[in-house]
Short mmCIF file of C-alpha atoms and ligand atoms in Angstrom, two decimals:
data_model
loop_
_atom_site.label_atom_id
_atom_site.label_comp_id
_atom_site.label_asym_id
_atom_site.label_seq_id
_atom_site.Cartn_x
_atom_site.Cartn_y
_atom_site.Cartn_z
CA UNK A 28 -0.01 0.00 -0.01
CA UNK A 29 1.43 3.42 -0.90
CA UNK A 30 0.62 6.28 1.42
CA UNK A 31 0.73 9.98 0.63
CA UNK A 32 3.85 11.57 2.16
CA UNK A 33 3.11 14.06 4.93
CA UNK A 34 5.49 16.59 6.42
CA UNK A 35 6.83 20.14 6.59
CA UNK A 36 5.84 22.21 3.57
CA UNK A 37 7.08 25.55 4.85
CA UNK A 38 8.98 26.72 7.95
CA UNK A 39 9.41 30.27 9.18
CA UNK A 40 10.93 31.63 12.37
CA UNK A 41 10.88 34.82 14.36
CA UNK A 42 12.73 36.02 17.40
CA UNK A 43 12.65 38.99 19.74
CA UNK A 44 13.75 42.58 19.29
CA UNK A 45 16.64 42.40 21.77
CA UNK A 46 19.63 40.14 22.39
CA UNK A 47 22.32 39.92 25.09
CA UNK A 48 25.89 38.88 24.35
CA UNK A 49 27.19 36.23 26.72
CA UNK A 50 30.39 38.23 27.15
CA UNK A 51 28.28 40.87 28.96
CA UNK A 52 26.76 38.23 31.22
CA UNK A 53 30.12 36.57 31.87
CA UNK A 54 31.65 39.87 32.95
CA UNK A 55 28.75 40.53 35.31
CA UNK A 56 28.91 37.01 36.79
CA UNK A 57 32.70 37.10 37.03
CA UNK A 58 33.25 33.99 34.91
CA UNK A 59 35.43 33.38 31.85
CA UNK A 60 33.29 34.09 28.80
CA UNK A 61 34.60 30.88 27.20
CA UNK A 62 32.60 28.96 29.77
CA UNK A 63 29.61 30.20 27.78
CA UNK A 64 31.09 30.54 24.25
CA UNK A 65 32.81 27.13 24.34
CA UNK A 66 31.67 25.32 27.51
CA UNK A 67 27.93 25.47 26.81
CA UNK A 68 28.23 26.67 23.19
CA UNK A 69 26.21 29.88 23.52
CA UNK A 70 27.29 33.32 22.29
CA UNK A 71 24.11 35.38 22.51
CA UNK A 72 20.53 35.01 23.62
CA UNK A 73 17.34 36.65 22.42
CA UNK A 74 15.54 38.72 25.05
CA UNK A 75 11.92 39.85 24.83
CA UNK A 76 11.14 43.56 24.93
CA UNK A 77 8.49 44.66 27.44
CA UNK A 78 5.95 44.79 24.59
CA UNK A 79 6.71 41.28 23.29
CA UNK A 80 5.42 37.88 24.38
CA UNK A 81 4.87 34.50 22.76
CA UNK A 82 1.82 35.78 20.89
CA UNK A 83 3.79 38.55 19.17
CA UNK A 84 6.64 36.27 18.12
CA UNK A 85 4.26 33.46 17.10
CA UNK A 86 2.33 35.89 14.89
CA UNK A 87 5.58 37.14 13.35
CA UNK A 88 6.65 33.56 12.59
CA UNK A 89 3.31 32.52 11.09
CA UNK A 90 2.50 35.63 9.04
CA UNK A 91 4.99 34.87 6.20
CA UNK A 92 3.50 31.39 5.84
CA UNK A 93 -0.01 32.76 5.36
CA UNK A 94 1.34 35.38 2.97
CA UNK A 95 2.95 32.70 0.81
CA UNK A 96 0.29 29.97 0.94
CA UNK A 97 -2.95 31.64 2.03
CA UNK A 98 -5.10 30.34 4.87
CA UNK A 99 -7.49 28.12 2.89
CA UNK A 100 -7.96 24.64 4.27
CA UNK A 101 -5.89 25.31 7.38
CA UNK A 102 -8.47 23.53 9.50
CA UNK A 103 -6.26 23.05 12.56
CA UNK A 104 -3.85 25.40 14.34
CA UNK A 105 -1.71 23.91 17.11
CA UNK A 106 0.41 26.31 19.16
CA UNK A 107 2.88 24.66 21.51
CA UNK A 108 4.32 26.71 24.35
CA UNK A 109 5.37 26.53 27.97
CA UNK A 110 5.23 30.34 28.21
CA UNK A 111 1.45 30.58 27.96
CA UNK A 112 -0.22 33.96 28.46
CA UNK A 113 -3.53 32.59 29.77
CA UNK A 114 -4.59 29.52 31.73
CA UNK A 115 -7.73 29.09 29.64
CA UNK A 116 -7.68 30.77 26.23
CA UNK A 117 -5.35 29.29 23.59
CA UNK A 118 -2.67 31.81 22.62
CA UNK A 119 -3.18 31.07 18.91
CA UNK A 120 -6.69 32.56 19.07
CA UNK A 121 -5.10 36.03 19.20
CA UNK A 122 -3.60 35.24 15.79
CA UNK A 123 -7.04 35.41 14.17
CA UNK A 124 -7.11 39.17 14.41
CA UNK A 125 -3.35 39.67 14.02
CA UNK A 126 -2.69 37.57 10.91
CA UNK A 127 -6.12 36.40 9.70
CA UNK A 128 -6.59 32.75 10.55
CA UNK A 129 -9.69 31.05 9.12
CA UNK A 130 -12.70 30.75 11.41
CA UNK A 131 -13.43 27.22 10.14
CA UNK A 132 -10.59 25.79 12.21
CA UNK A 133 -9.87 24.09 15.53
CA UNK A 134 -7.32 26.16 17.46
CA UNK A 135 -5.60 24.59 20.44
CA UNK A 136 -2.62 25.17 22.74
CA UNK A 137 -0.32 22.26 23.60
CA UNK A 138 2.03 21.91 26.55
CA UNK A 139 4.71 19.44 27.53
CA UNK A 140 7.83 21.51 28.19
CA UNK A 141 10.13 21.61 25.14
CA UNK A 142 8.41 18.60 23.56
CA UNK A 143 5.09 20.36 22.77
CA UNK A 144 5.97 21.34 19.19
CA UNK A 145 6.80 17.75 18.34
CA UNK A 146 3.45 16.61 19.71
CA UNK A 147 1.89 19.23 17.41
CA UNK A 148 3.76 17.90 14.41
CA UNK A 149 2.75 14.30 15.18
CA UNK A 150 -0.92 15.26 15.68
CA UNK A 151 -0.82 17.29 12.45
CA UNK A 152 0.58 14.33 10.51
CA UNK A 153 -2.24 12.13 11.84
CA UNK A 154 -4.94 14.62 10.81
CA UNK A 155 -3.49 14.94 7.32
CA UNK A 156 -3.17 11.19 6.91
CA UNK A 157 -6.93 11.08 7.58
CA UNK A 158 -7.66 13.82 5.03
CA UNK A 159 -4.72 14.84 2.79
CA UNK A 160 -6.60 17.91 1.50
CA UNK A 161 -6.28 19.58 4.91
CA UNK A 162 -3.33 21.66 6.07
CA UNK A 163 -2.26 22.19 9.67
CA UNK A 164 -0.39 25.21 11.03
CA UNK A 165 1.92 24.15 13.85
CA UNK A 166 3.57 26.91 15.86
CA UNK A 167 6.15 26.44 18.60
CA UNK A 168 6.85 29.62 20.58
CA UNK A 169 8.68 30.17 23.84
CA UNK A 170 10.60 32.66 25.95
CA UNK A 171 13.03 30.82 28.22
CA UNK A 172 13.54 32.53 31.56
CA UNK A 173 15.54 31.46 34.61
CA UNK A 174 16.33 33.37 37.79
CA UNK A 175 19.09 35.96 37.58
CA UNK A 176 22.54 34.91 38.78
CA UNK A 177 21.80 31.17 38.52
CA UNK A 178 23.48 28.51 36.32
CA UNK A 179 20.38 28.44 34.11
CA UNK A 180 20.62 32.16 33.28
CA UNK A 181 23.04 31.79 30.34
CA UNK A 182 20.67 29.23 28.79
CA UNK A 183 17.79 31.67 28.28
CA UNK A 184 16.54 32.71 24.84
CA UNK A 185 13.40 33.13 22.76
CA UNK A 186 11.98 32.24 19.36
CA UNK A 187 8.93 31.02 17.51
CA UNK A 188 8.87 28.59 14.60
CA UNK A 189 5.79 28.18 12.42
CA UNK A 190 5.41 25.15 10.16
CA UNK A 191 2.81 24.44 7.53
CA UNK A 192 2.22 20.68 7.62
CA UNK A 193 0.70 19.18 4.47
CA UNK A 194 0.50 16.14 2.21
CA UNK A 195 3.27 16.05 -0.45
CA UNK A 196 5.45 18.53 1.49
CA UNK A 197 8.08 20.66 -0.23
CA UNK A 198 10.76 20.45 2.50
CA UNK A 199 10.71 17.36 4.73
CA UNK A 200 8.56 14.22 4.38
CA UNK A 201 8.17 12.58 7.79
CA UNK A 202 8.68 8.85 8.21
CA UNK A 203 5.58 7.25 9.77
CA UNK A 204 7.72 5.62 12.48
CA UNK A 205 8.55 7.32 15.80
CA UNK A 206 10.39 6.22 18.92
CA UNK A 207 8.81 7.34 22.20
CA UNK A 208 9.86 7.57 25.84
CA UNK A 209 8.15 9.22 28.79
CA UNK A 210 8.88 9.17 32.53
CA UNK A 211 7.83 11.14 35.61
CA UNK A 212 10.92 13.11 36.62
CA UNK A 213 11.46 16.53 38.26
CA UNK A 214 14.37 17.89 36.23
CA UNK A 215 12.78 21.18 35.13
CA UNK A 216 9.35 22.65 35.85
CA UNK A 217 7.53 25.94 36.37
CA UNK A 218 4.67 26.10 38.88
CA UNK A 219 1.75 28.31 37.76
CA UNK A 220 2.67 31.04 40.25
CA UNK A 221 6.21 31.52 38.91
CA UNK A 222 7.49 33.34 35.82
CA UNK A 223 10.89 31.63 35.97
CA UNK A 224 11.55 27.92 35.57
CA UNK A 225 13.06 25.81 38.34
CA UNK A 226 15.73 23.40 37.17
CA UNK A 227 18.01 20.74 38.55
CA UNK A 228 20.66 21.32 35.90
CA UNK A 229 22.78 18.20 36.21
CA UNK A 230 19.74 15.93 36.61
CA UNK A 231 18.21 17.50 33.50
CA UNK A 232 21.33 16.87 31.39
CA UNK A 233 21.40 13.19 32.44
CA UNK A 234 17.63 12.79 32.01
CA UNK A 235 17.85 14.26 28.48
CA UNK A 236 20.60 11.81 27.47
CA UNK A 237 18.79 8.79 28.91
CA UNK A 238 15.47 9.78 27.32
CA UNK A 239 17.09 10.32 23.89
CA UNK A 240 18.71 6.90 24.07
CA UNK A 241 15.45 5.22 25.18
CA UNK A 242 13.50 6.95 22.40
CA UNK A 243 16.11 5.75 19.91
CA UNK A 244 15.74 2.17 21.20
CA UNK A 245 11.98 2.38 20.76
CA UNK A 246 12.44 3.86 17.25
CA UNK A 247 14.52 0.82 16.30
CA UNK A 248 11.99 -1.58 17.86
CA UNK A 249 9.32 0.06 15.69
CA UNK A 250 11.40 -0.71 12.58
CA UNK A 251 13.19 2.64 12.20
CA UNK A 252 16.34 3.35 10.17
CA UNK A 253 19.94 2.50 11.15
CA UNK A 254 22.11 5.28 12.67
CA UNK A 255 24.36 5.12 9.60
CA UNK A 256 21.47 6.12 7.31
CA UNK A 257 21.20 9.66 8.69
CA UNK A 258 22.94 12.62 7.03
CA UNK A 259 22.47 14.75 10.17
CA UNK A 260 21.03 14.62 13.69
CA UNK A 261 18.87 17.48 14.79
CA UNK A 262 18.52 17.63 18.58
CA UNK A 263 16.59 19.85 20.96
CA UNK A 264 19.18 22.44 22.01
CA UNK A 265 18.74 24.00 25.47
CA UNK A 266 22.34 25.03 24.81
CA UNK A 267 24.17 23.85 21.71
CA UNK A 268 26.76 21.76 23.59
CA UNK A 269 23.84 19.62 24.81
CA UNK A 270 23.29 18.27 21.29
CA UNK A 271 26.94 17.16 21.14
CA UNK A 272 26.71 15.56 24.58
CA UNK A 273 23.52 13.69 23.73
CA UNK A 274 24.85 12.47 20.39
CA UNK A 275 28.09 11.26 21.94
CA UNK A 276 26.03 9.44 24.57
CA UNK A 277 23.82 7.84 21.89
CA UNK A 278 26.76 6.72 19.74
CA UNK A 279 28.66 5.29 22.70
CA UNK A 280 25.56 3.51 23.98
CA UNK A 281 25.43 1.71 20.62
CA UNK A 282 29.08 0.71 20.80
CA UNK A 283 30.37 3.38 18.39
CA UNK A 284 33.23 5.74 19.07
CA UNK A 285 32.37 9.45 18.93
CA UNK A 286 35.26 11.31 17.28
CA UNK A 287 35.03 15.12 17.41
CA UNK A 288 34.97 15.36 13.60
CA UNK A 289 32.09 12.86 13.34
CA UNK A 290 30.10 14.76 15.95
CA UNK A 291 30.70 18.02 14.09
CA UNK A 292 29.58 16.47 10.78
CA UNK A 293 26.42 15.11 12.39
CA UNK A 294 25.48 18.15 14.51
CA UNK A 295 27.44 21.27 13.48
CA UNK A 296 25.09 22.82 10.93
CA UNK A 297 22.09 22.41 13.26
CA UNK A 298 23.57 24.73 15.89
CA UNK A 299 24.23 28.01 14.06
CA UNK A 300 20.93 29.69 14.94
CA UNK A 301 20.55 28.26 18.44
CA UNK A 302 24.06 29.40 19.37
CA UNK A 303 22.92 33.02 18.99
CA UNK A 304 19.20 32.75 19.85
CA UNK A 305 19.53 30.63 22.99
CA UNK A 306 17.02 28.16 24.31
CA UNK A 307 13.61 28.61 22.73
CA UNK A 308 12.16 25.51 24.43
CA UNK A 309 9.47 24.10 22.06
CA UNK A 310 10.89 25.99 19.08
CA UNK A 311 14.51 24.97 19.66
CA UNK A 312 14.49 21.67 17.75
CA UNK A 313 12.84 23.32 14.75
CA UNK A 314 15.26 26.25 14.85
CA UNK A 315 17.92 23.54 14.65
CA UNK A 316 16.20 22.13 11.56
CA UNK A 317 16.05 25.59 9.97
CA UNK A 318 19.73 26.07 10.69
CA UNK A 319 20.62 22.70 9.16
CA UNK A 320 18.58 23.33 6.00
CA UNK A 321 20.03 26.85 5.62
CA UNK A 322 23.69 25.89 6.21
CA UNK A 323 24.31 22.30 5.08
CA UNK A 324 25.36 21.28 1.58
CA UNK A 325 22.60 19.91 -0.61
CA UNK A 326 20.51 17.47 1.49
CA UNK A 327 18.15 16.35 -1.29
CA UNK A 328 16.96 12.79 -0.68
CA UNK A 329 18.91 12.53 2.58
CA UNK A 330 17.44 11.18 5.82
CA UNK A 331 17.47 13.43 8.90
CA UNK A 332 17.10 12.29 12.51
CA UNK A 333 15.04 14.53 14.80
CA UNK A 334 15.39 14.13 18.56
CA UNK A 335 12.89 15.98 20.74
CA UNK A 336 13.14 16.25 24.55
CA UNK A 337 10.80 17.99 26.97
CA UNK A 338 11.66 17.89 30.67
CA UNK A 339 9.35 16.15 32.99
CA UNK A 340 9.73 14.19 30.62
CA UNK A 341 8.85 13.11 27.08
CA UNK A 342 11.27 12.31 24.26
CA UNK A 343 10.64 11.36 20.66
CA UNK A 344 13.08 10.12 18.03
CA UNK A 345 11.65 10.56 14.55
CA UNK A 346 12.97 11.01 11.06
CA UNK A 347 12.26 12.33 7.60
CA UNK A 348 13.56 12.68 4.06
CA UNK A 349 14.56 16.02 2.57
CA UNK A 350 12.54 16.66 -0.58
CA UNK A 351 13.85 17.46 -4.09
CA UNK A 352 13.81 21.22 -4.75
CA UNK A 353 13.58 22.04 -1.01
CA UNK A 354 16.07 24.87 -1.28
CA UNK A 355 13.66 27.00 -3.31
CA UNK A 356 11.28 26.95 -0.35
CA UNK A 357 13.71 27.97 2.40
CA UNK A 358 13.68 31.38 4.09
CA UNK A 359 17.39 31.66 4.68
CA UNK A 360 17.63 35.41 4.09
CA UNK A 361 14.68 36.23 6.37
CA UNK A 362 15.99 33.88 9.05
CA UNK A 363 19.39 35.55 9.06
CA UNK A 364 17.80 39.01 9.06
CA UNK A 365 15.64 38.11 12.08
CA UNK A 366 18.83 37.35 13.98
CA UNK A 367 21.10 40.10 12.71
CA UNK A 368 18.49 42.86 13.20
CA UNK A 369 18.26 42.34 16.98
CA UNK A 370 19.29 45.29 19.15
CA UNK A 371 22.05 44.40 21.60
CA UNK A 372 21.33 45.09 25.28
CA UNK A 373 23.62 46.38 27.97
CA UNK A 374 23.48 44.55 31.30
CA UNK A 375 21.32 47.07 33.18
CA UNK A 376 18.68 47.16 30.47
CA UNK A 377 18.65 43.35 30.32
CA UNK A 378 18.23 43.14 34.08
CA UNK A 379 15.39 45.68 34.07
CA UNK A 380 13.56 43.70 31.38
CA UNK A 381 14.10 40.50 33.34
CA UNK A 382 12.68 41.99 36.53
CA UNK A 383 9.71 43.76 34.90
CA UNK A 384 6.27 42.33 35.68
CA UNK A 385 3.02 42.98 33.86
CA UNK A 386 0.37 44.92 35.81
CA UNK A 387 -2.29 42.69 37.37
CA UNK A 388 -4.78 45.29 38.66
CA UNK A 389 -7.07 45.17 35.62
CA UNK A 390 -6.69 48.91 34.91
CA UNK A 391 -5.62 50.27 31.53
CA UNK A 392 -1.84 50.30 31.09
CA UNK A 393 -0.24 51.27 27.78
CA UNK A 394 3.04 49.49 27.11
CA UNK A 395 5.99 51.66 26.13
CA UNK A 396 6.81 51.11 22.46
CA UNK A 397 10.07 49.17 22.21
CA UNK A 398 9.95 46.40 19.66
CA UNK A 399 10.38 47.04 15.96
CA UNK A 400 9.01 43.59 15.12
CA UNK A 401 5.71 43.27 13.18
CA UNK A 402 3.49 42.78 16.26
CA UNK A 403 3.48 44.17 19.77
CA UNK A 404 1.65 43.97 23.06
CA UNK A 405 0.18 47.48 23.10
CA UNK A 406 -1.65 47.51 26.43
CA UNK A 407 -3.20 45.64 29.31
CA UNK A 408 -6.81 46.55 29.96
CA UNK A 409 -9.53 44.81 31.97
CA UNK A 410 -7.13 41.89 32.47
CA UNK A 411 -6.92 41.53 28.65
CA UNK A 412 -3.82 41.63 26.48
CA UNK A 413 -4.32 44.15 23.66
CA UNK A 414 -2.12 43.43 20.64
CA UNK A 415 -1.44 45.52 17.56
CA UNK A 416 0.34 45.14 14.24
CA UNK A 417 3.03 47.75 13.75
N1 CAA B 7 36.35 27.47 28.96
C1 CAA B 7 35.77 26.43 28.31
N2 CAA B 7 34.85 25.60 28.90
C2 CAA B 7 34.53 25.83 30.19
C3 CAA B 7 35.11 26.90 30.93
C4 CAA B 7 36.05 27.73 30.24
N3 CAA B 7 36.64 28.76 30.87
N4 CAA B 7 34.60 26.87 32.17
C5 CAA B 7 33.74 25.83 32.22
N5 CAA B 7 33.70 25.21 31.03
C6 CAA B 7 32.87 24.06 30.64
C7 CAA B 7 32.75 22.99 31.69
O1 CAA B 7 33.86 22.13 31.71
C8 CAA B 7 31.47 22.30 31.26
O2 CAA B 7 31.75 21.45 30.17
P1 CAA B 7 31.21 19.94 30.17
O3 CAA B 7 29.72 20.01 30.30
O4 CAA B 7 31.64 19.41 28.84
O5 CAA B 7 31.83 19.26 31.35
C9 CAA B 7 30.61 23.47 30.70
O6 CAA B 7 31.55 24.54 30.47
C10 CAA B 7 29.54 23.96 31.65
O7 CAA B 7 30.12 24.17 32.90
P2 CAA B 7 29.38 23.72 34.23
O8 CAA B 7 28.91 22.31 34.09
O9 CAA B 7 30.25 24.08 35.39
O10 CAA B 7 28.15 24.71 34.12
P3 CAA B 7 27.05 25.02 35.17
O11 CAA B 7 26.93 23.94 36.17
O12 CAA B 7 27.26 26.40 35.67
O13 CAA B 7 25.74 25.04 34.25
C11 CAA B 7 23.97 23.74 33.34
C12 CAA B 7 25.43 24.07 33.27
C13 CAA B 7 23.68 22.94 34.61
C14 CAA B 7 23.54 22.94 32.13
C15 CAA B 7 23.17 25.06 33.41
O14 CAA B 7 23.41 25.83 32.26
C16 CAA B 7 21.67 24.88 33.55
O15 CAA B 7 21.16 24.61 34.62
N6 CAA B 7 20.90 25.06 32.42
C17 CAA B 7 19.46 24.92 32.41
C18 CAA B 7 19.03 23.47 32.32
C19 CAA B 7 19.29 22.88 30.96
O16 CAA B 7 19.45 23.55 29.96
N7 CAA B 7 19.26 21.54 30.91
C20 CAA B 7 19.45 20.82 29.66
C21 CAA B 7 18.73 19.51 29.64
S1 CAA B 7 16.99 19.74 30.02
C22 CAA B 7 16.30 20.25 28.53
O17 CAA B 7 16.88 20.12 27.50
C23 CAA B 7 14.95 20.91 28.58
C24 CAA B 7 15.16 22.37 28.52
O18 CAA B 7 15.16 22.95 27.45
C25 CAA B 7 15.34 23.09 29.77
#
């Protein structure tokens, strides 16, 4: 039986107005900046302006997709985030008025730490397998925030990735096989009353590696490809060094040696964007995919491994084949412009943004205009977020 291929037809990303260089943070914390540049593999991190949140960056990521493909037959919109703006209303509903989503659609928010976007992709593939005429918009958007002056602080960041998932995709056709692993573990979490995540850093690194290995084992049990078949391995990147660590762990667990050059060939091109954007939680894996597609030599017909991890925890090892002609559909120039156009922060401004809290009294509060991105949080009024296009 032949089945219609399903996968990623278009992929667009957005990030915040500001960024902080890790050299600034290193100086403030009194550590060698190479601990960040080399030790964790991070050079800069995106920082949200006071008038940005996951809705504004999600809208900025999704708008170019609707401009290119229209909104017809997008019957499902799945927005994955762990930086939700409301306990009840799905963040993607704000996108109706900002970018013009169709009303004949189901619009839902998904959460499972950094894994949520992958759940969205899997659910989208299932819906399209049922009816290949439908298209699903999957958006992963997050702003990673840890307490100031903690080990997690240099692993902050922010981005949104929007993907149009369709039958006969132009970029990546997903294999129908996935490897899964879930376990109840407290490595990273954020209680509802906190704006910053709590993390047990070392536990989280070990839990990630174990979960990736277990998901790989399940992928093989389900009949998945051999390790040697993959042209590249795209990992969730809380910091880019984590992808190298996890891949080394996976190779060694399978009895392979992990030479530095082999690791670089397998991982290197996936890290360019994450190295300067920082952790974008649900979006991070897909930012890695964008980076790979934008920077690697021709990948036509090649198999890619995708390894998703969300603390708490859920991991998925899945794969896909890069489609002929994919390069004509990439957004390399826009992706690079989103990164290079960020305004660099000094430490005091970064700290003020980090410490700022939104008013909770229900009165009208206009937000000072900071971001130059396409959408902004203009005001809070009556406990509602008021957004505007710029
Ligand atoms: N030059 C070069 N390298 C240096 C250096 C220097 N001057 N100084 C230190 N290093 C190296 C260290 O040797 C170490 O390398 P290895 O990991 O290869 O041993 C690396 O820099 C980091 O140093 P530390 O281990 O001392 O760093 P730390 O303890 O201060 O913080 C961390 C590391 C615990 C991961 C911390 O960043 C953290 O808590 N991050 C948040 C949690 C996280 O990202 N977890 C990842 C897995 S969970 C997940 O993936 C979900 C998610 O998105 C959160």
